[in-house]
Amino acid sequence: MVEPTGEQNLGQQEGEDLFVDDPGALTEPSVDLSHFAFDGSEPVGTISDPQVDARFDGDTSALPAPVCYALQELVAAAHVSVRSRNWKTIEVHEEVIRSRLSELNLQLEINREHKYAFTRQVSENDPRQRNILRAQTLTLAASVLALFLRQKYLTSADESVVAERGEIMDHMLTYKPVSDTDEAGFIKRIDAAINQLESRKIIRALPGTDRYVVHGVIASLLGPEQVAAYTEAYRRLAGEHAEDGTDLTELDDRERTT
């Protein structure tokens, strides 16, 4: 379904303030958010007229215009929700869309349960390959916040998962070093992390409140290896293992009611 990339230093000295984001300290795994964006347009019906009409002078495409526009959104916006006017087109013409994306070393991923689609960049280790998707990374603070919200989403039985700003602050403040007396500065870094997730459309602020809707794409934000690596960083920041002993990688196997 946010990028330079590199590997996070998970073995930093105890007590070091990991919320001071130093680009030189960030390495793999990166959080690739290039696949995730929400579209606010309204859905339309399936294609009823497959006739291929030229969309512009010199158009030589053999595909119907709706398929072309669906391909464009998958590459440019990189995430298509059920609210998109292109959603039905992707469902009906999945085979041809998947084939055309494959020509660009892009793999189509469709989540039919939560109704969103996105593309992944596939690497074949060929020097002739050119990456189409632009990578983006999260700061460490935003990554830790994403893990917290991801766990909240995966363990919630509610149809709409909402996080209060207060609970976010309480959770993140547990990582403030004892030696850090600048609480106001630390809170600013937390706010910056919230803003980064909001700008990437991972969460959405509810107008007039201090509450945020957590979007379902957060479940696909991190792969198993990234979750494991960030979980370790998460626990190092806390200075102790999670109280309930839950491994965040195990949450993917749990079903949630939606």
Coordinates of C-alpha atoms in Angstrom, one line a residue, residues 145 148-149 162-174 187 190-191 194 210-212:
L145 CA 4.5 5.5 16.5
F148 CA 2.1 1.3 18.2
L149 CA -0.8 2.2 16.0
V162 CA -9.4 5.6 16.5
A163 CA -6.5 6.7 18.6
E164 CA -6.6 9.6 21.1
R165 CA -3.8 12.2 21.0
G166 CA -3.5 11.7 24.8
E167 CA -2.9 8.0 24.6
I168 CA -0.3 8.6 21.8
M169 CA 1.5 11.1 23.9
D170 CA 1.4 8.9 27.0
H171 CA 2.8 6.0 25.0
M172 CA 5.6 7.9 23.3
L173 CA 6.7 9.7 26.5
T174 CA 7.7 6.4 27.9
I187 CA 6.6 16.6 22.6
I190 CA 6.1 13.5 18.8
D191 CA 3.9 16.0 17.1
I194 CA 2.0 12.4 14.1
D210 CA -7.8 15.3 19.3
R211 CA -8.6 11.9 17.7
Y212 CA -7.1 10.2 14.7

